[in-house]
Tab-separated table of C-alpha atoms in Angstrom:
chain	number	residue	atom	x	y	z
A	8	GLY	CA	-30.234	167.084	44.130
A	9	LEU	CA	-30.846	167.315	40.414
A	10	ILE	CA	-27.805	169.747	39.568
A	11	ALA	CA	-25.802	166.930	41.375
A	12	GLU	CA	-27.530	163.949	39.014
A	13	ARG	CA	-27.121	166.515	36.256
A	14	LEU	CA	-22.980	167.136	37.056
A	15	ASP	CA	-22.240	163.463	37.460
A	16	ALA	CA	-24.579	162.132	33.775
A	17	ALA	CA	-22.634	164.950	32.209
A	18	LEU	CA	-18.278	164.468	34.573
A	19	ALA	CA	-20.059	160.222	32.123
A	20	ASP	CA	-20.511	161.244	29.107
A	21	ASN	CA	-17.033	161.312	26.492
A	22	ALA	CA	-19.490	163.480	24.085
A	23	VAL	CA	-19.231	165.598	26.794
A	24	LYS	CA	-15.746	168.069	26.930
A	25	GLY	CA	-16.516	170.803	29.231
A	26	ILE	CA	-19.396	172.001	31.688
A	27	LEU	CA	-20.631	175.922	32.059
A	28	LEU	CA	-23.151	176.229	34.584
A	29	ASP	CA	-25.646	179.059	33.805
A	30	ILE	CA	-27.235	180.625	36.877
A	31	ASP	CA	-29.576	182.781	37.694
A	32	SER	CA	-30.820	183.491	41.839
A	33	PRO	CA	-30.674	185.493	44.357
A	34	GLY	CA	-30.088	181.956	46.278
A	35	GLY	CA	-31.696	180.522	49.461
A	36	GLU	CA	-31.129	177.461	52.198
A	37	ALA	CA	-27.407	176.363	52.634
A	38	GLY	CA	-28.351	172.728	52.922
A	39	GLY	CA	-26.504	171.404	51.125
A	40	VAL	CA	-25.081	173.929	49.276
A	41	PHE	CA	-20.915	173.889	50.444
A	42	ASP	CA	-21.448	170.062	49.291
A	43	LEU	CA	-22.467	170.494	45.688
A	44	ALA	CA	-20.056	173.457	45.670
A	45	ASP	CA	-16.967	170.470	46.823
A	46	LYS	CA	-18.791	168.184	44.892
A	47	ILE	CA	-17.724	170.767	41.785
A	48	PHE	CA	-14.689	171.944	42.484
A	49	ALA	CA	-13.372	168.192	42.548
A	50	ALA	CA	-14.783	167.864	39.005
A	51	ARG	CA	-12.876	170.494	37.374
A	52	LYS	CA	-9.658	167.655	37.374
A	53	VAL	CA	-11.939	165.533	34.724
A	54	LYS	CA	-13.248	168.297	33.138
A	55	PRO	CA	-13.066	172.691	32.489
A	56	ILE	CA	-16.340	173.629	34.030
A	57	TRP	CA	-16.851	177.553	34.028
A	58	ALA	CA	-19.941	179.832	35.626
A	59	VAL	CA	-22.096	182.355	34.298
A	60	ALA	CA	-24.513	185.161	36.143
A	61	ASN	CA	-26.898	185.677	33.724
A	62	ASP	CA	-27.717	187.701	35.842
A	63	GLU	CA	-27.315	186.757	38.955
A	64	ALA	CA	-25.006	184.606	41.359
A	65	PHE	CA	-25.562	185.687	44.681
A	66	SER	CA	-25.392	183.841	48.320
A	67	ALA	CA	-26.015	180.038	47.515
A	68	ALA	CA	-25.914	180.228	44.568
A	69	TYR	CA	-22.279	182.873	44.613
A	70	ALA	CA	-20.742	179.603	46.823
A	71	ILE	CA	-21.508	177.406	43.414
A	72	ALA	CA	-20.221	179.390	41.444
A	73	ALA	CA	-17.466	180.007	43.587
A	74	ALA	CA	-16.896	176.921	42.338
A	75	ALA	CA	-16.132	176.616	39.092
A	76	GLY	CA	-12.737	177.695	37.379
A	77	LYS	CA	-13.781	180.724	35.466
A	78	ILE	CA	-16.611	183.218	36.627
A	79	TYR	CA	-18.175	185.641	33.477
A	80	LEU	CA	-20.867	188.304	34.884
A	81	SER	CA	-22.695	189.989	31.663
A	82	ARG	CA	-22.795	194.003	32.046
A	83	THR	CA	-26.168	193.960	34.561
A	84	GLY	CA	-25.305	190.801	36.647
A	85	GLY	CA	-23.984	190.636	40.393
A	86	VAL	CA	-22.123	188.472	42.063
A	87	GLY	CA	-21.435	188.640	45.818
A	88	SER	CA	-23.583	188.076	48.840
A	89	ILE	CA	-20.951	185.692	50.524
A	90	GLY	CA	-23.200	186.148	53.927
A	91	VAL	CA	-26.014	184.498	56.824
A	92	ILE	CA	-29.225	185.784	57.617
A	93	ALA	CA	-31.492	184.080	59.736
A	94	VAL	CA	-35.331	185.424	60.727
A	95	HIS	CA	-37.545	184.726	63.891
A	96	LEU	CA	-41.011	186.189	62.930
A	97	ASP	CA	-42.768	186.319	66.623
A	98	GLN	CA	-45.784	187.215	66.324
A	99	SER	CA	-46.870	186.810	69.629
A	100	ALA	CA	-48.249	190.488	69.886
A	101	ALA	CA	-50.586	189.963	66.759
A	102	GLU	CA	-52.007	186.677	68.062
A	103	ALA	CA	-52.645	188.198	71.084
A	104	ASP	CA	-54.973	191.599	69.466
A	105	ALA	CA	-56.781	188.490	68.296
A	106	GLY	CA	-57.219	186.051	71.222
A	107	LEU	CA	-55.247	183.352	70.248
A	108	LYS	CA	-52.914	182.284	72.833
A	109	TYR	CA	-50.709	179.244	71.962
A	110	THR	CA	-49.509	176.838	75.559
A	111	ALA	CA	-46.383	174.185	74.630
A	112	ILE	CA	-45.945	171.162	75.679
A	113	TYR	CA	-42.687	170.169	74.560
A	114	ALA	CA	-39.631	168.029	75.903
A	115	GLY	CA	-36.638	169.060	76.033
A	116	GLU	CA	-35.560	171.862	77.347
A	117	HIS	CA	-34.642	174.150	73.829
A	118	LYS	CA	-37.479	172.199	71.773
A	119	ASN	CA	-39.991	175.169	71.926
A	120	ASP	CA	-36.481	177.719	71.304
A	121	LEU	CA	-37.329	179.191	68.601
A	122	SER	CA	-41.006	179.208	68.423
A	123	PRO	CA	-42.504	182.349	66.779
A	124	HIS	CA	-45.188	181.838	69.062
A	125	GLU	CA	-43.982	183.915	71.989
A	126	PRO	CA	-40.580	186.165	71.968
A	127	LEU	CA	-37.455	184.732	71.328
A	128	SER	CA	-35.140	183.696	74.946
A	129	ASP	CA	-31.659	185.503	75.120
A	130	PRO	CA	-30.304	181.241	75.338
A	131	ALA	CA	-32.230	181.057	71.486
A	132	ARG	CA	-30.304	183.594	70.666
A	133	ALA	CA	-27.589	183.007	71.265
A	134	GLN	CA	-28.130	179.657	69.487
A	135	LEU	CA	-29.645	180.518	66.454
A	136	GLN	CA	-26.218	183.424	66.562
A	137	ALA	CA	-23.855	180.748	66.618
A	138	GLU	CA	-25.152	178.245	64.042
A	139	VAL	CA	-25.529	181.840	61.823
A	140	ASP	CA	-21.698	182.079	63.042
A	141	ARG	CA	-21.025	179.038	62.490
A	142	VAL	CA	-22.224	178.298	58.721
A	143	TYR	CA	-20.887	181.559	57.431
A	144	ALA	CA	-17.255	180.362	58.419
A	145	LEU	CA	-17.784	177.631	55.477
A	146	PHE	CA	-19.346	179.803	53.257
A	147	THR	CA	-16.400	182.436	53.473
A	148	GLU	CA	-13.926	179.960	53.780
A	149	SER	CA	-15.278	178.166	50.453
A	150	VAL	CA	-15.140	181.408	48.722
A	151	ALA	CA	-11.744	181.657	49.590
A	152	ARG	CA	-10.450	178.659	49.292
A	153	MET	CA	-12.016	177.800	46.057
A	154	ARG	CA	-11.711	181.463	43.703
A	155	GLY	CA	-8.003	181.123	45.518
A	156	LEU	CA	-9.039	184.877	48.280
A	157	ASN	CA	-6.948	185.687	50.567
A	158	LEU	CA	-9.951	184.743	54.017
A	159	ALA	CA	-10.129	188.455	55.416
A	160	ALA	CA	-11.199	189.671	51.955
A	161	VAL	CA	-13.752	187.305	51.355
A	162	LYS	CA	-14.898	188.500	55.341
A	163	ALA	CA	-14.077	192.083	54.368
A	164	THR	CA	-16.642	192.365	51.385
A	165	GLU	CA	-19.988	191.841	54.889
A	166	ALA	CA	-21.975	189.780	52.450
A	167	ALA	CA	-22.071	193.270	49.870
A	168	LEU	CA	-23.711	193.026	46.010
A	169	TYR	CA	-20.967	193.059	43.182
A	170	PHE	CA	-21.747	194.376	39.562
A	171	GLY	CA	-19.892	195.092	36.592
A	172	GLU	CA	-16.137	195.303	36.024
A	173	GLN	CA	-16.851	196.003	40.582
A	174	SER	CA	-17.248	192.598	41.034
A	175	LEU	CA	-13.408	191.117	38.473
A	176	ALA	CA	-11.857	194.094	41.188
A	177	VAL	CA	-12.963	192.200	44.190
A	178	GLY	CA	-11.700	188.803	42.369
A	179	LEU	CA	-15.375	187.761	42.886
A	180	ALA	CA	-15.648	187.071	39.615
A	181	ASP	CA	-13.142	186.597	35.541
A	182	ARG	CA	-14.392	188.297	33.203
A	183	ILE	CA	-17.650	190.281	31.466
A	184	GLY	CA	-19.212	188.311	28.715
A	185	THR	CA	-22.309	186.648	27.865
A	186	MET	CA	-23.047	183.892	28.103
A	187	GLY	CA	-22.407	183.433	24.752
A	188	ASP	CA	-19.371	185.126	25.319
A	189	ALA	CA	-18.186	182.205	27.532
A	190	LEU	CA	-19.726	179.502	25.726
A	191	SER	CA	-17.212	180.800	22.939
A	192	ASP	CA	-14.467	181.157	25.162
A	193	LEU	CA	-14.981	178.242	26.454
A	194	THR	CA	-15.133	175.784	23.471
A	195	LYS	CA	-12.046	177.650	22.238
A	196	LYS	CA	-9.847	176.343	25.053
A	197	ILE	CA	-11.164	172.791	25.292
A	198	ALA	CA	-10.770	172.296	21.315
A	199	ARG	CA	-6.905	174.075	21.569
A	200	PRO	CA	-4.341	171.379	23.560
A	201	SER	CA	-2.885	172.364	26.089
A	202	THR	CA	1.938	173.155	25.089
A	203	THR	CA	2.578	170.040	28.124
A	204	THR	CA	-0.220	167.804	25.432
A	205	ILE	CA	2.137	168.260	22.756
A	206	ARG	CA	5.166	167.459	24.291
A	207	ARG	CA	3.599	164.683	25.482
A	208	MET	CA	3.036	163.403	22.444
A	209	GLU	CA	5.894	164.203	20.940
A	210	ARG	CA	7.848	162.016	23.873
A	211	LYS	CA	5.308	159.270	21.851
A	212	GLU	CA	6.494	160.029	18.215
A	213	ASN	CA	10.047	160.238	19.412
A	214	PRO	CA	10.616	156.688	21.385
A	215	MET	CA	14.389	156.537	22.928
A	216	THR	CA	16.621	154.529	19.813
A	217	GLU	CA	18.030	150.852	20.787
A	218	ASN	CA	21.205	151.939	21.094
A	219	THR	CA	19.642	154.259	23.958
A	220	GLN	CA	18.763	151.509	25.478
A	221	PRO	CA	20.601	150.319	28.053
A	222	VAL	CA	20.718	147.074	27.319
A	223	LEU	CA	22.454	144.106	29.892
A	224	ASP	CA	23.494	140.334	28.109
A	225	MET	CA	24.256	137.881	30.810
A	226	ASP	CA	27.301	136.428	28.882
A	227	SER	CA	28.886	139.614	27.232
A	228	GLY	CA	29.082	141.343	30.271
A	229	LEU	CA	29.256	145.703	30.267
A	230	GLU	CA	30.735	145.092	26.007
A	231	SER	CA	27.144	145.386	25.387
A	232	LEU	CA	26.049	148.611	27.888
A	233	PRO	CA	26.252	152.007	25.519
A	234	ASP	CA	28.298	154.424	25.493
A	235	LEU	CA	27.311	156.388	28.791
A	236	ALA	CA	29.159	159.923	27.804
A	237	ALA	CA	27.900	159.784	24.143
A	238	LEU	CA	24.445	158.659	25.558
A	239	LYS	CA	24.522	162.315	27.952
A	240	ALA	CA	25.655	164.844	25.879
A	241	ASP	CA	22.783	162.971	23.101
A	242	LEU	CA	19.982	163.782	26.061
A	243	LYS	CA	21.703	167.592	26.909
A	244	GLU	CA	20.575	168.283	23.111
A	245	GLU	CA	17.604	167.232	22.828
A	246	ALA	CA	16.599	168.609	26.554
A	247	ARG	CA	18.335	172.487	25.338
A	248	THR	CA	16.472	171.717	22.068
A	249	GLU	CA	12.755	171.079	23.445
A	250	ALA	CA	13.392	174.154	26.062
A	251	MET	CA	13.919	177.097	22.666
A	252	ALA	CA	11.506	175.271	21.019
A	253	TYR	CA	9.284	175.886	24.375
A	254	VAL	CA	10.600	179.330	24.634
A	255	ALA	CA	9.864	180.438	21.283
A	256	GLU	CA	5.854	178.778	21.903
A	257	VAL	CA	5.294	181.050	24.633
């Protein structure tokens, strides 16, 4: 869909260093939402992806928000509604009052199971309930995996709506903040190099000298090998110095 296309474009654009999802939706149909969520979740390995419930991220919209690395929530915003619903409308009585009678001609025993022109049969109800349960399992497992929550805790929300600090308490959001707050924080995160990046840069700037590189010379035998005891001592001292520097930074 359009969201997936825009995500791909942002991932492919080298000028884009991070992605912020602006979400304001009460939810919608389940079709395709978990595939999109998986795509966003996987894309976090490429670039940081955050989301803002601005103001609503409920149901299917929360399935998308949960895939982001961090979720911000406006003071009046809400998240949750981790549940699935299907509604069957039996309008046969109203049609009868209007003098209308529908006759379905079909092949396949279950083809007419969910017809709105007659009451819902027990087999059709069981079929619909099974599908609701299946999608519910996909939803709750997806949220638990992407948010790092216990599956039982996600199910314990019972599809409730959460607002403000309550959203943070149950683990469905990470911070109360505006779209501007999220954008500012994400920009700072992108601009700040990680400790790992710094260490890698230091190693590239300080390569091993010729005296510490084992060189096998077929003519001179072992005489061209370095002093291994001295090499171990140098490496040990270097590791200790680097570890102390890391502790100081932390």
